[in-house]
Amino acid sequence: MRREAKKAQGWREAWITGTTAVGVMLPVFLMVPLLLQQAGMHAAGSVTALAVTSIVGTLIMAWRGLPYLVLPSMSIAVWLVWIVMLAGGLNWQLVLAVQAAASLAGLLLWLSPMRKRLPRLLPQPVRWAVPAAVGVMLVLYGLVTARIVVHSPWAVTMLGSFQDPRAYLALTGILVTVVLLVRHVRMALLIGGVVTATLALIEGFWVLPDAPFLFPEGLDHTACMLAPWAPAPKDTGWMTAGMVGLVLVLVMSSLSWSMAETICPGREHGRTIAALFGVSLLGACLGCLPVTIAPAVVPEKQENPPGFGEKEQKNLGRRTALVMAFWIPVLLGCAPAVRSMAEFPVMSVPVLTGLGFLLLVRQFHFARSYSWDMRSGITAACIVVLALSWNLTAALGCGILAWVFLGAAAGIGKPAAERSADDGLSWAIRVLALVYLVYFIFADI
């Protein structure tokens, strides 16, 4: 009898956590296909490809007993579409080919005997700064979407007009979300998004379509469309494509490892990250951008009840992932209603900014356990500040170059034995710095 009660309680917990996570990550279903449409991809096909890739990835996590929701990263999607495709001139077929190559490389790396050393490939301040930079990009993207922050001819950004309905509705949702987060309400992000969507619906800015449901379609317009032979727009286009692939491997590895270690600390994550690269390879073939572990499923750390061992933890993780995988086809069937939200995307603003704030808070919490010096601080600051440009290539590259340059400068005048012992300059990080230096000199950033 006690066993049945514990099982029922586990399913209730899984339904609450899984439903909340999918609801919170609704902006990904709203915004990523909309971004890809700007790059020329078929609208319905991009939604279907995202949903199928997410279902497959989440079911793989369920099979591994992990409570991970697998979705494209919003910040990576913004970078790929706005910087790489629209500003850089690479078409989406070529970017999918680069993603496939990067995913295959990441898959082989994380399945190789090197996987235990890969988390230490990047120095500690770079590993810390990558998720923090993603958090900054999420907050900034939410504020720009709401027109709370707009472009300025005099400064980097400036405040928008709060007479704009999108701005004042989004600000209301952000305030509701922040208050709930401060009060440690578990569904704070979801409630903030629902409140904002309800206000938009009441005031007539968001209108439900006459046919809110649709059978999934359009995959024939996106599947198997990756084209590595697509012409590059400039002489250095292929160099840009190669750097995009390198950044994808590094950022996806760092971000996935950070999320996995936050949700399930102390476990072996190598094969899980390899599986994520495998799903991203499938996504490239279907027409979906690279996937990572969604940060919305990270719960606040709490004590497990008595008798809650590793087996019970895996069962709970499996049930949670199954609940998430159940809701994704429901969202796919509601694609017209979801698409109508994207026309007035105010609901996504409190969720995106809330996710960004949570990522930053977690990284600041982790920072207390690190030993920081001037070199580490400058390296991390380079990455986080340059994330304001939306350019992950430039942010990561400048951080790595800063680490190597400052390490070499600090070692001037020291004996060779002391320099090699404390400068943190492995052969791998030196090679990465050289690659980025060549790229910054000969290619358009």
XYZ file of C-alpha atoms in Angstrom:
445
model
C 0.000 0.000 0.000
C 2.837 2.364 0.895
C 4.569 1.452 -2.351
C 1.467 2.345 -4.405
C 1.137 5.664 -2.562
C 4.801 6.467 -3.241
C 4.311 5.597 -6.931
C 1.225 7.832 -7.184
C 3.102 10.668 -5.478
C 5.963 10.204 -7.938
C 3.611 10.505 -10.914
C 1.983 13.622 -9.432
C 5.414 15.193 -9.000
C 6.335 14.207 -12.555
C 3.138 15.724 -13.997
C 3.653 19.003 -12.144
C 7.338 19.311 -13.067
C 6.950 18.121 -16.658
C 3.880 20.230 -17.426
C 5.465 23.322 -15.892
C 8.681 22.820 -17.866
C 6.898 22.476 -21.213
C 4.684 25.470 -20.434
C 7.668 27.583 -19.480
C 9.522 26.626 -22.661
C 6.557 27.546 -24.895
C 8.483 30.643 -26.135
C 10.925 28.290 -27.862
C 8.030 26.841 -29.871
C 6.890 30.416 -30.548
C 10.135 32.151 -31.427
C 12.552 29.621 -32.975
C 10.293 28.777 -35.972
C 9.569 32.499 -36.356
C 13.307 33.215 -36.474
C 13.852 30.497 -39.067
C 11.048 31.918 -41.197
C 12.999 35.183 -41.301
C 15.890 33.174 -42.759
C 13.621 31.688 -45.451
C 12.664 28.314 -43.957
C 9.163 26.894 -44.455
C 6.919 27.905 -41.516
C 5.022 24.668 -40.859
C 8.065 22.533 -41.617
C 10.225 24.330 -39.049
C 7.584 23.772 -36.338
C 7.226 20.073 -37.196
C 11.000 19.534 -37.333
C 11.430 21.185 -33.922
C 8.679 19.075 -32.354
C 9.900 15.750 -33.795
C 13.507 16.439 -32.762
C 12.419 17.451 -29.261
C 10.237 14.357 -28.832
C 13.043 12.018 -29.884
C 15.578 13.745 -27.631
C 13.290 13.854 -24.601
C 12.351 10.168 -25.015
C 16.066 9.292 -25.097
C 16.487 11.191 -21.817
C 13.497 9.267 -20.399
C 15.161 5.993 -21.392
C 18.252 7.144 -19.483
C 16.129 8.088 -16.453
C 16.926 11.806 -16.695
C 14.380 14.672 -16.254
C 15.700 16.625 -19.222
C 13.587 18.518 -21.750
C 15.513 18.623 -25.024
C 14.951 21.773 -27.083
C 16.923 24.252 -29.185
C 18.670 26.940 -27.173
C 16.988 30.311 -27.703
C 20.267 32.220 -27.494
C 22.028 29.899 -29.963
C 19.031 30.211 -32.306
C 19.168 34.032 -32.180
C 22.909 33.986 -32.884
C 22.589 31.537 -35.794
C 19.697 33.354 -37.456
C 20.510 37.025 -36.821
C 24.311 36.943 -36.957
C 25.254 33.903 -39.022
C 22.374 33.732 -41.526
C 20.959 37.250 -41.898
C 24.065 39.340 -41.148
C 26.698 36.801 -42.249
C 24.898 35.764 -45.421
C 25.036 31.983 -44.918
C 21.760 30.391 -46.019
C 19.926 28.040 -43.675
C 20.759 24.956 -45.759
C 24.494 25.583 -45.345
C 24.084 26.306 -41.613
C 22.255 22.981 -41.189
C 25.164 21.254 -42.938
C 27.621 22.960 -40.568
C 25.429 21.914 -37.641
C 25.446 18.305 -38.867
C 29.243 18.283 -39.125
C 29.642 19.893 -35.684
C 27.145 17.442 -34.161
C 28.969 14.462 -35.643
C 32.293 15.799 -34.324
C 30.794 16.371 -30.871
C 29.214 12.919 -30.870
C 32.527 11.231 -31.659
C 34.397 13.344 -29.091
C 31.971 12.583 -26.259
C 31.963 8.863 -27.092
C 35.766 8.707 -27.219
C 38.029 7.950 -24.217
C 38.704 11.708 -24.079
C 35.198 12.459 -22.738
C 36.401 12.498 -19.111
C 38.893 15.237 -19.942
C 36.626 17.288 -22.231
C 34.895 19.229 -19.415
C 38.319 20.593 -18.454
C 39.291 21.540 -22.010
C 38.170 25.120 -21.468
C 39.517 27.033 -18.456
C 37.216 27.564 -15.470
C 36.311 31.239 -16.171
C 35.320 30.373 -19.746
C 33.184 27.427 -18.582
C 31.516 29.738 -16.067
C 31.020 32.612 -18.492
C 29.363 30.688 -21.356
C 26.080 29.958 -19.468
C 26.217 33.485 -17.999
C 26.533 34.921 -21.529
C 23.546 32.825 -22.608
C 21.591 34.282 -19.687
C 22.522 37.825 -20.757
C 21.397 37.083 -24.317
C 18.062 35.683 -23.117
C 17.352 38.747 -20.971
C 18.340 41.121 -23.764
C 16.301 39.223 -26.369
C 13.235 39.328 -24.119
C 13.590 43.074 -23.543
C 14.133 43.762 -27.256
C 11.120 41.615 -28.168
C 9.017 43.662 -25.741
C 10.421 46.938 -27.096
C 11.376 47.840 -23.547
C 14.902 48.215 -24.910
C 15.367 49.641 -28.407
C 18.296 50.582 -30.618
C 19.788 54.035 -30.099
C 21.955 56.244 -32.336
C 23.666 57.710 -29.258
C 24.230 54.660 -27.034
C 24.254 50.874 -27.269
C 20.580 50.718 -26.274
C 17.903 52.960 -24.824
C 14.540 52.521 -23.132
C 11.501 52.322 -25.364
C 8.151 54.003 -24.907
C 5.892 52.501 -22.264
C 2.900 53.814 -24.178
C 3.574 50.903 -26.535
C 1.124 48.136 -25.494
C 3.742 45.458 -26.024
C 6.108 47.263 -23.635
C 3.683 47.860 -20.769
C 2.091 44.394 -21.019
C 5.520 42.752 -21.031
C 6.693 44.880 -18.108
C 3.608 43.794 -16.150
C 4.440 40.160 -16.835
C 8.090 40.670 -15.852
C 7.092 42.287 -12.543
C 4.658 39.452 -11.769
C 7.335 36.876 -12.596
C 10.031 38.568 -10.514
C 7.734 38.851 -7.482
C 6.828 35.168 -7.740
C 10.493 34.207 -8.130
C 11.399 36.180 -5.022
C 8.614 34.382 -3.144
C 9.983 31.026 -4.441
C 6.777 30.101 -6.269
C 7.546 26.975 -8.217
C 5.541 27.869 -11.351
C 6.612 31.533 -11.398
C 7.723 31.635 -15.037
C 4.622 29.833 -16.298
C 2.275 32.035 -14.253
C 4.002 35.204 -15.481
C 3.617 34.102 -19.099
C -0.052 33.118 -18.629
C -0.881 36.430 -16.914
C 0.720 38.363 -19.789
C -1.052 36.274 -22.449
C -4.386 36.699 -20.661
C -4.003 40.482 -20.543
C -3.075 40.540 -24.239
C -6.130 38.401 -25.065
C -8.472 40.588 -22.988
C -7.221 43.782 -24.629
C -7.553 42.261 -28.099
C -3.876 42.224 -29.077
C -3.825 38.425 -29.319
C -6.669 36.765 -31.220
C -7.222 33.024 -31.397
C -7.458 31.762 -35.006
C -10.665 30.258 -36.365
C -8.914 26.896 -36.815
C -6.512 26.588 -33.839
C -5.611 22.943 -34.573
C -3.749 21.480 -37.504
C -2.354 18.116 -38.554
C 1.484 18.322 -38.628
C 2.816 19.108 -42.085
C 5.621 20.740 -43.993
C 8.457 18.369 -43.081
C 9.015 17.680 -46.779
C 10.102 21.319 -47.155
C 12.827 21.112 -44.484
C 13.971 17.475 -44.175
C 17.208 16.516 -45.942
C 17.705 20.113 -47.130
C 21.164 20.586 -45.618
C 23.536 21.613 -48.380
C 27.299 21.674 -47.671
C 27.883 22.679 -51.302
C 25.811 25.871 -50.965
C 27.801 28.887 -52.177
C 29.418 31.019 -49.488
C 28.664 34.745 -49.851
C 32.265 35.964 -49.516
C 35.822 34.794 -49.979
C 35.997 34.046 -46.253
C 32.542 32.429 -46.084
C 33.899 28.922 -45.622
C 36.198 30.119 -42.843
C 33.145 31.655 -41.158
C 31.251 28.378 -41.552
C 34.147 26.463 -40.007
C 34.266 28.799 -37.005
C 30.507 28.454 -36.569
C 30.981 24.688 -36.366
C 33.781 25.032 -33.799
C 31.710 27.401 -31.666
C 28.722 25.040 -31.821
C 30.809 22.159 -30.473
C 32.266 24.261 -27.643
C 29.091 26.124 -26.652
C 26.774 23.114 -26.868
C 29.210 21.055 -24.793
C 29.667 23.760 -22.173
C 25.973 24.649 -21.939
C 24.763 21.040 -21.828
C 27.368 20.094 -19.228
C 26.421 23.072 -17.071
C 22.699 22.244 -17.187
C 23.278 18.523 -16.606
C 25.562 19.171 -13.648
C 23.031 21.596 -12.175
C 20.073 19.207 -12.453
C 21.863 15.945 -11.599
C 25.181 16.820 -9.917
C 27.840 14.177 -9.512
C 26.630 11.892 -12.291
C 28.538 10.869 -15.402
C 27.274 13.159 -18.170
C 29.519 12.172 -21.076
C 27.103 9.781 -22.792
C 24.183 12.124 -22.158
C 25.969 14.954 -23.983
C 26.910 12.523 -26.757
C 23.201 11.681 -27.086
C 22.377 15.396 -27.346
C 24.875 15.764 -30.188
C 23.280 12.743 -31.867
C 19.839 14.355 -31.574
C 21.259 17.614 -32.994
C 22.566 15.588 -35.945
C 19.050 14.233 -36.473
C 17.687 17.766 -36.102
C 20.013 19.046 -38.841
C 18.639 16.383 -41.175
C 15.036 17.335 -40.310
C 15.478 21.117 -40.270
C 15.822 21.872 -36.541
C 18.548 23.975 -34.915
C 20.957 22.411 -32.351
C 19.368 21.170 -29.138
C 20.499 21.392 -25.527
C 18.982 20.708 -22.111
C 16.250 23.257 -21.430
C 17.138 25.293 -18.316
C 13.477 25.550 -17.246
C 13.465 22.038 -15.791
C 16.144 22.852 -13.214
C 14.386 22.635 -9.831
C 15.490 24.359 -6.664
C 17.736 22.090 -4.652
C 15.770 20.273 -1.966
C 16.235 17.321 0.358
C 14.928 14.000 -0.891
C 12.378 12.222 1.297
C 13.478 9.215 3.400
C 14.011 6.081 1.336
C 14.425 8.101 -1.868
C 17.454 6.434 -3.423
C 19.079 6.339 -6.829
C 16.453 3.983 -8.251
C 13.580 6.232 -7.154
C 15.416 9.255 -8.549
C 15.801 7.590 -11.953
C 12.131 6.549 -11.956
C 11.061 10.119 -11.183
C 13.341 11.462 -13.896
C 11.969 8.949 -16.407
C 8.359 9.828 -15.582
C 9.066 13.552 -15.778
C 10.660 13.196 -19.212
C 7.731 11.054 -20.419
C 5.279 13.748 -19.321
C 7.312 16.340 -21.235
C 7.355 14.127 -24.334
C 3.565 13.740 -24.026
C 2.912 17.508 -24.165
C 5.114 18.259 -27.182
C 2.771 16.568 -29.757
C -0.108 18.492 -28.153
C 1.720 21.755 -28.862
C 2.442 20.533 -32.394
C -1.283 19.935 -32.963
C -1.986 23.464 -31.706
C 0.517 24.980 -34.157
C -1.907 27.643 -35.586
C -2.733 28.900 -32.076
C 0.957 28.897 -31.157
C 1.755 30.761 -34.388
C -0.854 33.410 -33.588
C 0.904 34.052 -30.262
C 4.114 34.714 -32.184
C 2.441 37.603 -34.028
C 2.214 39.438 -30.675
C 4.917 37.592 -28.695
C 4.425 39.399 -25.406
C 3.812 36.117 -23.533
C 7.372 35.015 -24.212
C 8.972 38.105 -22.636
C 8.561 37.301 -18.891
C 9.580 33.700 -19.571
C 12.718 34.605 -21.545
C 13.826 37.292 -19.101
C 13.011 35.011 -16.154
C 15.076 32.179 -17.636
C 17.947 34.588 -18.237
C 17.776 35.870 -14.661
C 17.742 32.318 -13.282
C 20.776 31.367 -15.364
C 22.656 34.431 -14.128
C 21.682 33.786 -10.506
C 22.869 30.169 -10.745
C 26.154 31.208 -12.296
C 26.694 33.843 -9.594
C 25.990 31.123 -7.023
C 28.583 28.841 -8.621
C 31.066 31.729 -8.767
C 31.346 31.688 -4.973
C 33.023 28.278 -5.119
C 35.636 29.413 -7.672
C 38.953 31.075 -6.979
C 38.926 34.338 -8.931
C 41.876 36.550 -9.756
C 42.226 39.492 -12.119
C 42.955 37.265 -15.087
C 39.893 35.064 -14.504
C 37.651 38.096 -13.988
C 38.787 39.836 -17.183
C 38.374 36.638 -19.219
C 34.823 36.048 -17.942
C 33.910 39.725 -18.386
C 35.038 39.659 -22.032
C 32.666 36.802 -22.801
C 29.679 38.181 -20.871
C 30.015 41.762 -22.168
C 30.497 40.707 -25.786
C 27.350 38.574 -25.511
C 25.520 41.918 -25.802
C 26.505 41.834 -29.488
C 24.621 38.508 -29.918
C 27.816 37.120 -31.449
C 28.840 33.937 -29.614
C 31.797 33.470 -31.968
C 33.295 36.817 -31.002
C 32.418 36.431 -27.308
C 33.948 32.966 -26.905
C 36.953 33.783 -29.086
C 37.804 36.984 -27.227
C 37.488 35.164 -23.899
C 39.906 32.448 -24.988
C 42.353 34.986 -26.436
C 42.184 37.045 -23.240
C 42.932 33.965 -21.137
C 45.964 32.982 -23.232
C 47.301 36.535 -23.624
C 46.976 37.379 -19.925
C 48.455 34.016 -18.940
C 51.459 34.598 -21.165
C 51.835 38.142 -19.822
C 51.701 36.922 -16.220
C 54.380 34.332 -16.939
C 56.937 36.789 -18.311
C 60.051 36.702 -16.168
C 59.121 33.494 -14.345
C 61.151 30.278 -14.587
C 59.836 27.834 -17.181
C 58.793 25.290 -14.521
C 56.654 27.859 -12.685
C 55.065 29.160 -15.897
C 53.912 25.721 -17.014
C 52.624 24.927 -13.548
C 50.287 27.867 -13.016
C 49.470 29.580 -16.292
C 46.638 27.173 -17.205
C 47.714 27.184 -20.858
C 47.270 23.659 -22.159
C 48.138 22.787 -25.732
C 44.434 22.605 -26.610
C 43.640 26.122 -25.386
C 46.718 27.475 -27.191
C 45.547 25.875 -30.457
C 42.037 27.292 -29.987
C 43.479 30.744 -29.368
C 45.584 30.507 -32.539
C 42.546 29.412 -34.581
C 40.496 32.341 -33.287
C 43.350 34.781 -33.923
C 43.626 33.681 -37.561
C 39.849 33.925 -37.909
C 39.645 37.445 -36.464
C 42.448 38.633 -38.772
C 41.270 37.136 -42.064
C 37.480 36.814 -41.715
C 34.563 39.101 -40.995
C 33.500 38.687 -37.383
